[in-house]
Each structure stands twice: as C-alpha cells, then as structure tokens.
Amino acid sequence: MANTLLKLTEEQKQHFEREGYLIVKGLFSADHLAEIDATFEEISMQAVPGHFEPDLQGDGSDPLKRYPRVMHPHRFNETARKYMLHQPVMEVLADLYEEEALAAQSMFYYKPPGSRGQALHQDNFYLQVEPGNCIAAWTAIDAADEENGGLLVVPKTNTLDLSCPDLADAKESFTTHYVKPPKDEKAMPVVMERGDVLFFNGNLIHGSYRNKTKDRFRRAFICHYANESATHISHYYCPLYRQNGETIDLENNPSGGPCGNEFEAAYPH
C-alpha cells in the first residue's frame, strides 16, 4: 500500500513556498495505478460527449485527435472521482494550504508518441480562485522525462502576478496561450517516476515538451484544487468536492481574470 503522508516536513513546505512546486513520492500504490490504467484504457476506446471526443477512425496525422485529453472524468466515472479525492493527496494539499482542500477539476492526458506539448502557462489564469490560489496535483501514470513530453517548470515564478498570454507556436503546442518567463528565468524539466505526484502553485509558469519518442506514452492524471476559504472560481469548475464527497458551489468569478473577458472563451484549462 502507499504510505499515508499526514504531514510534510518543514523542508518540503519551504521548498513549495520558495520554488512553487514539490514532488512527493509514495502517494499511489501499484494497485491504485493498475486501477487507473484499466479505467482510462477503457475510456480511451469510447467517446464521452463533452468530456472525451476522440477521432477513432483518424488517419494518425495528429496523435492528439485519437487521444485528446479527458476533461472532468470525475463527472462521469467513479474511479476518477475516487482518485481525485485520494486521501494521501488531500492530506498533502491540506498541509500546503493549512486548511481543507476542495477538488475543482480532474483531467487525464494520454500524450501518445509524437504528440505536441503544452506551451508555458499559469493555471490560475483559468481557474480564477480567489482569495487564495489553486494547486495542481500532477500524477505521473507513466514515467515522464524530456524525451516523452515531461513537464517543464519555471522555478520561483509562483510569486509573480498572472500574465496575459501571448500566442503559442501551434506546431509545438496543442493550446494557444503562451506566457513568457521573466528575463534570465528558464524552464527546467521535471523528471518523474510512475506514481510520483507533483504539486504546484497556480501562478507557477509551467508547460510540457513534445513527446519525441516512437513507442512511449506519457499518461498523467491531473487534478486542480482550491483552498476551503476561497469564495470565487471560474464557473467551469463548479461544483467542487470535499474529501468526503460532499459538493460545494463557490461564487462565479465574473472578472475574466487579469485580462478581462478577452481570453475567456478560448478554452477551459
């Protein structure tokens, strides 16, 4: 079984506060991961309108047409909901927030060989959690590295304000927004083993590489959370869930974020 982590060390908490991210190992057991494998393998063979709409007869020119990301699987799949509320993950989040975490979103990325990456961006630009911030829990279902499209982070950018994005390179990114890192700050790879969980702050600039391999997927189960004291969030993420499964609605954040409503209709994160 995975180890239940009741409390982070002071060193871990300081790393999260200073760098904007933290890798925690041992939060998912082999049995947990096998259940996630089987669940999303089954989902990959079907279409779920509004959540997962693959081109099952595609010509293979764009791998992401056959394997797009699954949006909000917790809304139609009990296993996804269970692992969005996975107790060890919720305990780490409660320690980082110093209060209960509310689950706002789940996603699953297949990222097959040849897939484009995701341009650098900031999560709370989309979630619009106020007051406070969102935190992502990014679980590596496959080992993730520079070759198969692992994550990139720009350390210490968690202290920056949210930025209005520029246009991303469509040849390298399947999303259209790009946030340029500050001068002299560079994105660094986060190498993860299967079952590792990366927690990161909603203002941290991050993205991912293209999957350059010919035979390795880079699957990831990614959830976003809000602090219990938050009062507002973008409407796309309601309802939120407490760890016990109880749902809660926050007020819709009407501001459209730091750029007004100009970017609101582009796509949910």
Short mmCIF file of N, CA and C in Angstrom, two decimals, residues 45-132:
data_model
loop_
_atom_site.label_atom_id
_atom_site.label_comp_id
_atom_site.label_asym_id
_atom_site.label_seq_id
_atom_site.Cartn_x
_atom_site.Cartn_y
_atom_site.Cartn_z
N MET A 45 -11.35 3.84 -25.46
CA MET A 45 -11.97 3.11 -26.57
C MET A 45 -13.37 3.62 -26.91
N GLN A 46 -13.80 4.69 -26.29
CA GLN A 46 -15.16 5.18 -26.48
C GLN A 46 -15.15 6.70 -26.58
N ALA A 47 -16.30 7.25 -26.87
CA ALA A 47 -16.48 8.70 -26.84
C ALA A 47 -17.43 9.05 -25.71
N VAL A 48 -17.10 10.11 -24.99
CA VAL A 48 -17.96 10.61 -23.91
C VAL A 48 -18.22 12.08 -24.22
N PRO A 49 -19.35 12.40 -24.85
CA PRO A 49 -19.60 13.78 -25.30
C PRO A 49 -19.38 14.80 -24.19
N GLY A 50 -18.64 15.85 -24.55
CA GLY A 50 -18.35 16.91 -23.60
C GLY A 50 -17.15 16.65 -22.72
N HIS A 51 -16.65 15.42 -22.73
CA HIS A 51 -15.52 15.06 -21.87
C HIS A 51 -14.35 14.45 -22.63
N PHE A 52 -14.66 13.55 -23.56
CA PHE A 52 -13.62 12.86 -24.31
C PHE A 52 -14.18 12.53 -25.68
N GLU A 53 -13.66 13.20 -26.72
CA GLU A 53 -14.22 13.06 -28.06
C GLU A 53 -13.11 12.74 -29.06
N PRO A 54 -12.64 11.49 -29.04
CA PRO A 54 -11.56 11.09 -29.94
C PRO A 54 -12.05 10.86 -31.36
N ASP A 55 -11.12 10.98 -32.30
CA ASP A 55 -11.38 10.57 -33.67
C ASP A 55 -10.92 9.13 -33.79
N LEU A 56 -11.85 8.19 -33.58
CA LEU A 56 -11.49 6.78 -33.53
C LEU A 56 -11.10 6.22 -34.89
N GLN A 57 -11.42 6.93 -35.95
CA GLN A 57 -11.10 6.48 -37.31
C GLN A 57 -10.07 7.38 -37.98
N GLY A 58 -9.31 8.10 -37.18
CA GLY A 58 -8.40 9.09 -37.74
C GLY A 58 -7.27 8.50 -38.56
N ASP A 59 -6.58 9.37 -39.32
CA ASP A 59 -5.50 8.91 -40.21
C ASP A 59 -4.15 8.89 -39.51
N GLY A 60 -4.11 9.30 -38.24
CA GLY A 60 -2.86 9.25 -37.48
C GLY A 60 -1.97 10.46 -37.67
N SER A 61 -2.41 11.45 -38.44
CA SER A 61 -1.56 12.61 -38.70
C SER A 61 -1.34 13.45 -37.44
N ASP A 62 -2.32 13.45 -36.55
CA ASP A 62 -2.19 14.15 -35.28
C ASP A 62 -2.58 13.17 -34.18
N PRO A 63 -1.63 12.66 -33.41
CA PRO A 63 -1.94 11.67 -32.38
C PRO A 63 -2.96 12.16 -31.35
N LEU A 64 -3.02 13.48 -31.16
CA LEU A 64 -3.95 14.00 -30.15
C LEU A 64 -5.40 13.99 -30.62
N LYS A 65 -5.64 13.77 -31.90
CA LYS A 65 -7.02 13.61 -32.36
C LYS A 65 -7.56 12.25 -31.92
N ARG A 66 -6.69 11.26 -31.93
CA ARG A 66 -7.10 9.93 -31.45
C ARG A 66 -7.10 9.88 -29.92
N TYR A 67 -6.18 10.60 -29.30
CA TYR A 67 -6.05 10.57 -27.84
C TYR A 67 -6.06 11.99 -27.27
N PRO A 68 -7.20 12.71 -27.37
CA PRO A 68 -7.25 14.02 -26.72
C PRO A 68 -7.27 13.84 -25.20
N ARG A 69 -7.10 14.91 -24.47
CA ARG A 69 -7.17 14.80 -23.01
C ARG A 69 -8.62 14.57 -22.59
N VAL A 70 -8.80 13.89 -21.49
CA VAL A 70 -10.13 13.66 -20.91
C VAL A 70 -10.39 14.78 -19.92
N MET A 71 -11.46 15.52 -20.13
CA MET A 71 -11.79 16.65 -19.26
C MET A 71 -12.85 16.25 -18.24
N HIS A 72 -12.59 16.54 -16.98
CA HIS A 72 -13.54 16.27 -15.88
C HIS A 72 -14.02 14.81 -15.86
N PRO A 73 -13.13 13.82 -15.93
CA PRO A 73 -13.62 12.44 -15.86
C PRO A 73 -14.35 12.10 -14.55
N HIS A 74 -14.10 12.87 -13.50
CA HIS A 74 -14.79 12.60 -12.24
C HIS A 74 -16.29 12.83 -12.35
N ARG A 75 -16.72 13.54 -13.39
CA ARG A 75 -18.15 13.81 -13.54
C ARG A 75 -18.91 12.65 -14.17
N PHE A 76 -18.18 11.67 -14.72
CA PHE A 76 -18.88 10.52 -15.30
C PHE A 76 -18.28 9.18 -14.90
N ASN A 77 -17.18 9.19 -14.13
CA ASN A 77 -16.52 7.94 -13.78
C ASN A 77 -16.17 7.91 -12.29
N GLU A 78 -16.65 6.89 -11.60
CA GLU A 78 -16.46 6.80 -10.15
C GLU A 78 -14.99 6.62 -9.76
N THR A 79 -14.23 5.88 -10.56
CA THR A 79 -12.82 5.68 -10.24
C THR A 79 -12.05 6.99 -10.32
N ALA A 80 -12.32 7.78 -11.34
CA ALA A 80 -11.67 9.09 -11.46
C ALA A 80 -12.04 9.98 -10.28
N ARG A 81 -13.31 9.93 -9.86
CA ARG A 81 -13.73 10.75 -8.71
C ARG A 81 -13.02 10.28 -7.45
N LYS A 82 -12.89 8.97 -7.29
CA LYS A 82 -12.22 8.43 -6.11
C LYS A 82 -10.78 8.91 -6.01
N TYR A 83 -10.07 8.89 -7.15
CA TYR A 83 -8.67 9.28 -7.09
C TYR A 83 -8.46 10.78 -7.12
N MET A 84 -9.43 11.55 -7.59
CA MET A 84 -9.39 13.00 -7.42
C MET A 84 -9.41 13.35 -5.94
N LEU A 85 -10.10 12.51 -5.13
CA LEU A 85 -10.24 12.73 -3.69
C LEU A 85 -9.34 11.78 -2.89
N HIS A 86 -8.29 11.26 -3.52
CA HIS A 86 -7.37 10.30 -2.91
C HIS A 86 -6.83 10.86 -1.59
N GLN A 87 -7.05 10.14 -0.52
CA GLN A 87 -6.76 10.68 0.81
C GLN A 87 -5.32 11.19 0.98
N PRO A 88 -4.28 10.44 0.58
CA PRO A 88 -2.93 10.97 0.75
C PRO A 88 -2.69 12.29 0.00
N VAL A 89 -3.27 12.42 -1.18
CA VAL A 89 -3.14 13.67 -1.93
C VAL A 89 -3.85 14.81 -1.20
N MET A 90 -5.06 14.52 -0.71
CA MET A 90 -5.82 15.56 0.00
C MET A 90 -5.10 15.98 1.29
N GLU A 91 -4.39 15.05 1.92
CA GLU A 91 -3.66 15.39 3.14
C GLU A 91 -2.46 16.29 2.85
N VAL A 92 -1.76 16.02 1.75
CA VAL A 92 -0.66 16.90 1.36
C VAL A 92 -1.20 18.30 1.05
N LEU A 93 -2.30 18.35 0.32
CA LEU A 93 -2.90 19.65 -0.02
C LEU A 93 -3.33 20.42 1.22
N ALA A 94 -3.93 19.72 2.18
CA ALA A 94 -4.35 20.38 3.42
C ALA A 94 -3.14 20.94 4.16
N ASP A 95 -2.01 20.24 4.09
CA ASP A 95 -0.79 20.72 4.74
C ASP A 95 -0.24 21.94 4.02
N LEU A 96 -0.30 21.94 2.68
CA LEU A 96 0.18 23.10 1.91
C LEU A 96 -0.72 24.31 2.10
N TYR A 97 -2.03 24.07 2.10
CA TYR A 97 -2.99 25.17 2.26
C TYR A 97 -3.13 25.62 3.71
N GLU A 98 -2.82 24.71 4.65
CA GLU A 98 -3.10 24.90 6.07
C GLU A 98 -4.60 25.05 6.31
N GLU A 99 -5.36 24.38 5.48
CA GLU A 99 -6.80 24.25 5.61
C GLU A 99 -7.26 23.18 4.62
N GLU A 100 -8.51 22.80 4.67
CA GLU A 100 -9.01 21.76 3.78
C GLU A 100 -8.93 22.20 2.33
N ALA A 101 -8.65 21.23 1.45
CA ALA A 101 -8.65 21.48 0.01
C ALA A 101 -9.99 21.07 -0.59
N LEU A 102 -10.43 21.79 -1.60
CA LEU A 102 -11.64 21.47 -2.35
C LEU A 102 -11.23 21.07 -3.77
N ALA A 103 -11.69 19.91 -4.21
CA ALA A 103 -11.34 19.43 -5.55
C ALA A 103 -12.20 20.12 -6.60
N ALA A 104 -11.56 20.73 -7.59
CA ALA A 104 -12.27 21.51 -8.60
C ALA A 104 -12.29 20.85 -9.97
N GLN A 105 -11.28 20.03 -10.27
CA GLN A 105 -11.16 19.52 -11.64
C GLN A 105 -10.32 18.26 -11.67
N SER A 106 -10.65 17.39 -12.62
CA SER A 106 -9.77 16.26 -12.95
C SER A 106 -9.56 16.24 -14.46
N MET A 107 -8.40 15.73 -14.86
CA MET A 107 -8.07 15.56 -16.28
C MET A 107 -7.20 14.32 -16.42
N PHE A 108 -7.22 13.72 -17.61
CA PHE A 108 -6.30 12.63 -17.90
C PHE A 108 -5.69 12.89 -19.27
N TYR A 109 -4.36 12.89 -19.31
CA TYR A 109 -3.64 13.07 -20.56
C TYR A 109 -3.03 11.73 -20.98
N TYR A 110 -3.27 11.31 -22.21
CA TYR A 110 -2.64 10.11 -22.75
C TYR A 110 -1.26 10.44 -23.35
N LYS A 111 -1.17 11.53 -24.04
CA LYS A 111 0.05 12.02 -24.69
C LYS A 111 0.83 10.91 -25.39
N PRO A 112 0.29 10.38 -26.48
CA PRO A 112 0.96 9.30 -27.21
C PRO A 112 2.21 9.79 -27.93
N PRO A 113 3.03 8.87 -28.43
CA PRO A 113 4.22 9.26 -29.18
C PRO A 113 3.90 10.24 -30.31
N GLY A 114 4.74 11.26 -30.44
CA GLY A 114 4.57 12.25 -31.49
C GLY A 114 3.68 13.42 -31.12
N SER A 115 3.06 13.40 -29.95
CA SER A 115 2.14 14.46 -29.56
C SER A 115 2.86 15.78 -29.29
N ARG A 116 2.18 16.86 -29.66
CA ARG A 116 2.67 18.18 -29.28
C ARG A 116 2.61 18.36 -27.77
N GLY A 117 3.39 19.30 -27.28
CA GLY A 117 3.37 19.63 -25.86
C GLY A 117 2.34 20.71 -25.57
N GLN A 118 2.51 21.33 -24.40
CA GLN A 118 1.62 22.42 -24.00
C GLN A 118 2.48 23.62 -23.64
N ALA A 119 2.22 24.74 -24.29
CA ALA A 119 3.04 25.94 -24.08
C ALA A 119 2.98 26.39 -22.62
N LEU A 120 4.00 27.12 -22.21
CA LEU A 120 4.08 27.62 -20.84
C LEU A 120 2.85 28.47 -20.51
N HIS A 121 2.30 28.27 -19.32
CA HIS A 121 1.08 28.97 -18.91
C HIS A 121 0.99 28.96 -17.39
N GLN A 122 -0.05 29.59 -16.85
CA GLN A 122 -0.33 29.65 -15.41
C GLN A 122 -1.76 29.16 -15.17
N ASP A 123 -1.93 28.21 -14.27
CA ASP A 123 -3.24 27.58 -14.10
C ASP A 123 -4.31 28.52 -13.56
N ASN A 124 -3.94 29.39 -12.62
CA ASN A 124 -5.00 30.20 -12.01
C ASN A 124 -5.50 31.30 -12.93
N PHE A 125 -4.85 31.46 -14.07
CA PHE A 125 -5.40 32.33 -15.12
C PHE A 125 -6.76 31.79 -15.56
N TYR A 126 -6.91 30.46 -15.53
CA TYR A 126 -8.14 29.81 -15.97
C TYR A 126 -9.08 29.52 -14.81
N LEU A 127 -8.55 29.02 -13.69
CA LEU A 127 -9.43 28.66 -12.58
C LEU A 127 -9.97 29.88 -11.84
N GLN A 128 -9.15 30.93 -11.73
CA GLN A 128 -9.58 32.19 -11.11
C GLN A 128 -10.05 31.99 -9.67
N VAL A 129 -9.29 31.21 -8.91
CA VAL A 129 -9.59 31.02 -7.49
C VAL A 129 -9.24 32.29 -6.73
N GLU A 130 -10.20 32.80 -5.97
CA GLU A 130 -9.99 34.00 -5.13
C GLU A 130 -10.86 33.89 -3.88
N PRO A 131 -10.38 34.38 -2.73
CA PRO A 131 -8.97 34.66 -2.44
C PRO A 131 -8.22 33.36 -2.28
N GLY A 132 -6.91 33.43 -2.37
CA GLY A 132 -6.10 32.22 -2.30
C GLY A 132 -5.59 31.86 -3.68
#
